[in-house]
Amino acid sequence: MSPKRQVILRSPATSANLGPGYDVFGLALEFPVDKVTLTLEENGEIGIKVSGVKSESISRIPERNTAGVVAKYMIREFSLKAGLSIQIEKGVWPSKGLGSSAASAAAVAYGLNEMFSLNLDNRQLVRCAAKGEVASAGIEHADNVSAAICGNFVILKSYDPLEIVNLKAPLDMEVSVSFPHMVTPPHKTAQARSVVPRMIPIEKMVRNVGNAAAMVSGFASGNVDLIGQSMLDAVVEPARASLIPGYQKVKENALKAGACGVTISGAGPAMLAVVNKKKADSAKVADAMKLGFKSAGFEATAFSTKPGKGVCLMEN
Ligand code: HSE
């Protein structure tokens, strides 16, 4: 079968960790999204164009761009006779902890699968897309790309072999997100990973396992309050909190405005709150979080959204 000449994809922002699930939990968001257009090229080369939010900060060199890394890997791995133009319209702010690199990587994995009818399942797509995370984080952590591929809530049960559990989020669940307008270092995620403790006391492990288990039960039973109340991390978050200006105030403000729980989104600096829409207004929670950053001297962006689906083809 001859390959499709062009596909256009919509790939979501994601939030990793959700508190106790470092490198294990991921959540796809309905907003924002990247729009990615893949077009076959005769010349056999990979070309990358990037536009949209903060696109000037993103490398166009295939080896340094997550989408380019995934394309090169899949072309080699599946012996695709292809050159590819990758056009990325960023909706997901880069370097904020919202899975920007994963959104583009997932789009390329999903898109090449469609173009060449490779019949890869979600697990294989995640394996391909995770190759791109090396370009930004230095390792193949797969929490963001799993959520970007599968949608909703994912649990990385195991990395080797790769095993993913995918659960729907409750309909009453909304999320509020805010991030400060601060300059982050070029290898922000690698830096945020370097402060994570390598050894932890058994008491902290017990607390994290308890909260992680309760959170999964919250997703399985549709209990938004339990999901939010379980968003507590005794291990990674305390080590990263000092990297985020206004961290404590953002948390306090979100809880006061009615959020059920607040945590750092991925490696930050964005913070994410879970809101039960029957009990509180997620737009107000987002505004309260923004004021928290402001009290630390930083302007911030804030929005509310809800859990969303994974990467998909867009109508032309
Ligand atoms: N789990 C990863 C981390 C997500 O926290 O470092 C990075 O976006």
XYZ file of C-alpha atoms and ligand atoms in Angstrom:
324
model
C 0.000 0.000 0.000
C 1.445 3.393 -0.892
C 1.869 5.804 2.031
C -0.408 8.801 2.613
C 1.279 11.985 1.396
C 0.174 14.136 4.327
C -1.434 13.827 7.744
C -2.439 16.570 10.186
C -2.549 15.799 13.885
C -3.757 17.335 17.082
C -1.689 16.348 20.102
C -2.471 17.320 23.699
C -0.590 18.904 26.580
C -0.047 16.484 29.432
C 0.767 16.676 33.115
C 3.122 14.079 34.575
C 3.527 12.722 38.118
C 0.275 14.130 39.618
C 2.027 14.180 42.989
C 2.958 10.682 44.164
C 3.426 9.098 40.707
C 6.881 10.299 39.628
C 7.551 8.949 36.099
C 4.454 6.731 36.550
C 1.288 8.870 36.286
C 0.263 11.060 33.369
C -2.860 13.013 32.458
C -3.817 14.296 29.004
C -5.424 17.747 28.946
C -8.111 18.979 26.567
C -6.268 22.308 26.173
C -3.697 23.355 24.967
C -2.718 21.261 21.921
C -0.027 21.192 19.231
C -1.050 20.977 15.592
C 1.477 18.927 13.631
C 1.496 18.448 9.841
C 3.627 15.661 8.387
C 4.297 15.701 4.648
C 6.329 13.175 2.691
C 9.327 14.681 0.914
C 11.074 13.297 -2.156
C 14.512 14.512 -1.056
C 14.878 11.899 1.720
C 15.644 14.560 4.341
C 13.899 15.573 7.562
C 12.943 19.251 7.698
C 11.376 20.922 10.733
C 9.394 24.155 10.865
C 8.028 25.482 14.140
C 5.555 28.306 14.761
C 3.219 29.245 17.624
C 3.841 29.931 21.310
C 7.509 30.436 22.260
C 8.498 28.589 19.081
C 11.754 30.563 18.829
C 13.123 28.517 21.740
C 12.723 25.195 19.901
C 15.530 23.647 17.837
C 14.888 22.937 14.137
C 17.814 20.495 14.038
C 16.284 16.973 13.827
C 18.759 15.462 16.311
C 17.886 18.132 18.907
C 14.159 18.291 18.362
C 11.956 15.641 19.993
C 9.793 15.287 16.877
C 12.899 14.988 14.693
C 14.430 12.344 16.964
C 11.247 10.249 16.797
C 11.026 10.616 13.001
C 14.661 9.551 12.529
C 14.205 6.600 14.883
C 11.032 5.337 13.165
C 12.393 5.803 9.637
C 15.394 3.669 10.630
C 13.521 1.128 12.774
C 10.773 0.435 10.211
C 12.974 0.929 7.111
C 10.658 3.647 5.803
C 11.757 5.036 2.479
C 10.886 8.565 3.405
C 11.942 12.123 3.722
C 9.626 14.122 5.933
C 8.621 17.718 6.454
C 7.435 18.246 10.050
C 5.479 21.432 10.594
C 4.724 22.089 14.249
C 2.295 24.771 15.371
C 2.940 25.002 19.106
C -0.089 25.496 21.301
C 1.627 23.851 24.276
C 4.069 26.272 25.939
C 7.558 24.733 25.915
C 9.583 24.254 29.121
C 6.692 24.751 31.541
C 6.041 21.176 32.657
C 3.068 20.643 30.337
C 4.513 17.939 28.099
C 5.362 20.200 25.171
C 8.090 17.929 23.803
C 5.892 14.861 24.334
C 3.015 16.426 22.364
C 5.201 16.856 19.267
C 6.873 13.462 19.724
C 3.537 11.659 20.094
C 2.197 13.394 16.984
C 5.103 12.146 14.864
C 4.835 8.558 16.166
C 1.067 8.489 15.610
C 1.338 10.269 12.268
C 3.987 7.965 10.758
C 1.948 4.985 11.925
C -1.023 6.391 9.973
C 0.959 7.412 6.892
C 2.677 4.055 6.454
C -0.104 1.824 7.893
C 2.388 0.330 10.365
C -0.401 -1.038 12.594
C 1.490 -0.211 15.786
C -0.499 -0.451 19.022
C -0.413 2.222 21.755
C 2.414 0.490 23.600
C 4.608 0.455 20.496
C 3.727 4.078 19.746
C 4.712 5.090 23.278
C 8.030 3.275 22.893
C 8.742 5.253 19.699
C 7.579 8.601 21.101
C 9.613 8.165 24.302
C 12.801 8.225 22.194
C 12.126 11.920 21.749
C 12.248 12.622 25.488
C 15.972 11.932 25.452
C 16.396 15.139 23.438
C 14.764 17.215 26.180
C 15.103 15.327 29.482
C 18.122 13.104 28.885
C 16.160 9.903 29.526
C 13.222 8.071 27.978
C 10.669 8.854 30.705
C 7.336 7.850 29.196
C 4.700 9.393 31.466
C 3.962 12.403 29.243
C 4.127 10.519 25.932
C 1.871 7.715 27.263
C -0.778 10.241 28.238
C -0.369 12.077 24.913
C -0.870 8.807 22.992
C -3.544 7.108 25.137
C -5.441 10.144 26.486
C -7.004 10.607 29.933
C -5.122 9.052 32.880
C -2.238 6.638 32.437
C -0.226 4.506 34.823
C 3.202 3.292 33.687
C 3.016 -0.022 35.492
C 6.427 -1.019 34.171
C 9.070 0.437 31.847
C 10.783 -2.837 30.956
C 8.726 -4.461 29.645
C 6.597 -1.424 28.892
C 3.158 -1.883 30.470
C 0.553 0.860 30.521
C -2.802 1.024 32.290
C -5.231 3.594 30.888
C -8.246 4.906 32.834
C -10.920 7.453 31.963
C -11.096 10.561 34.118
C -14.371 11.364 35.922
C -16.719 13.715 34.034
C -16.796 16.128 37.000
C -13.041 16.517 37.013
C -11.529 19.810 35.868
C -8.002 21.093 36.249
C -6.594 24.559 36.792
C -3.083 25.311 35.618
C -0.785 28.262 36.134
C 2.876 28.903 35.365
C 5.133 31.862 36.145
C 6.815 33.894 33.422
C 10.317 33.004 34.517
C 13.409 32.096 32.560
C 14.058 28.371 32.827
C 17.487 26.815 32.129
C 18.019 25.156 28.697
C 17.924 21.658 30.204
C 15.190 22.454 32.697
C 13.842 18.915 33.091
C 17.321 17.389 33.453
C 18.056 19.984 36.149
C 14.767 19.311 37.959
C 15.579 15.591 37.835
C 19.030 16.158 39.294
C 17.549 17.361 42.617
C 15.387 14.252 43.058
C 16.755 12.119 45.931
C 18.233 8.749 44.917
C 17.577 7.145 48.307
C 14.445 7.668 50.383
C 13.367 6.654 53.879
C 10.839 3.830 53.991
C 8.293 6.164 55.685
C 8.202 8.375 52.595
C 7.762 5.368 50.352
C 4.825 4.249 52.471
C 3.182 7.694 52.174
C 3.648 7.839 48.416
C 2.373 4.318 47.807
C -0.689 5.103 49.944
C -1.478 8.266 48.004
C -0.742 6.707 44.612
C -3.018 3.755 45.363
C -5.786 6.054 46.611
C -5.489 8.212 43.488
C -5.884 5.214 41.193
C -8.909 4.166 43.202
C -10.264 7.716 42.722
C -9.947 7.415 38.938
C -11.408 3.907 38.914
C -14.442 4.912 40.986
C -14.906 8.418 39.543
C -14.162 10.147 42.858
C -12.680 13.565 41.981
C -12.215 14.585 45.622
C -10.156 11.491 46.343
C -7.996 12.115 43.259
C -7.227 15.649 44.396
C -6.717 14.751 48.049
C -4.244 12.035 47.019
C -2.078 14.469 45.052
C 0.541 14.503 47.793
C 4.189 13.679 47.216
C 6.649 13.176 50.085
C 9.647 12.528 47.830
C 10.061 14.576 44.636
C 7.939 17.658 45.255
C 9.704 18.777 48.462
C 13.019 18.614 46.571
C 11.680 20.648 43.645
C 9.541 23.202 45.505
C 12.400 25.680 45.864
C 12.761 25.797 42.043
C 9.284 27.346 41.801
C 8.799 30.922 43.023
C 5.595 31.292 45.046
C 5.089 27.508 45.262
C 3.560 27.611 48.772
C 1.315 30.583 48.060
C 0.041 29.088 44.787
C -0.867 25.932 46.661
C -2.599 27.768 49.499
C -4.530 30.009 47.093
C -5.754 27.077 44.992
C -6.958 25.159 48.046
C -8.669 28.277 49.457
C -10.439 28.762 46.107
C -11.856 25.259 46.388
C -9.375 22.925 44.649
C -9.247 19.363 46.019
C -5.477 19.158 45.560
C -2.490 20.936 44.004
C 0.864 19.752 42.753
C 3.778 20.598 40.468
C 2.943 19.697 36.871
C 5.715 17.383 35.643
C 9.084 18.993 36.256
C 7.439 22.435 36.645
C 7.350 25.341 36.928
C 3.642 24.976 36.083
C 1.392 23.962 38.953
C -1.790 21.967 38.484
C -4.878 21.809 40.694
C -7.679 19.255 40.544
C -11.167 20.737 40.843
C -14.502 19.035 41.360
C -16.728 21.103 39.095
C -19.763 20.370 41.285
C -18.044 22.123 44.186
C -15.769 24.869 42.815
C -15.071 27.009 39.765
C -11.837 25.961 38.038
C -11.439 29.378 36.356
C -11.458 31.025 39.808
C -8.942 28.484 41.099
C -6.684 29.278 38.124
C -6.913 33.015 38.875
C -6.074 32.388 42.538
C -2.995 30.412 41.475
C -1.908 33.243 39.202
C -2.129 35.653 42.151
C 0.099 33.270 44.118
C 2.850 33.657 41.522
C 2.254 37.382 41.455
C 2.845 37.587 45.210
C 6.321 36.138 44.530
C 6.964 38.865 41.954
C 6.136 36.936 38.781
C 3.500 37.520 36.140
C 1.838 34.240 35.264
C -0.409 32.546 32.741
C -3.432 30.680 34.095
C -6.191 28.631 32.519
C -8.671 25.942 33.361
C -9.378 22.852 31.317
C -10.280 19.204 31.827
C -8.798 15.788 31.098
C -8.823 15.079 27.378
C -8.235 12.523 24.649
C -4.934 11.479 23.145
C -3.353 12.464 19.832
C -5.659 12.111 16.837
C -5.990 13.005 13.180
C -7.500 16.396 12.460
C -10.080 16.964 9.788
C -8.417 18.744 6.874
N 8.276 12.592 35.233
C 9.070 13.622 34.629
C 9.748 14.422 35.715
C 8.187 14.513 33.809
O 9.076 14.767 36.683
O 10.946 14.692 35.607
C 8.939 15.587 33.094
O 8.029 16.351 32.312
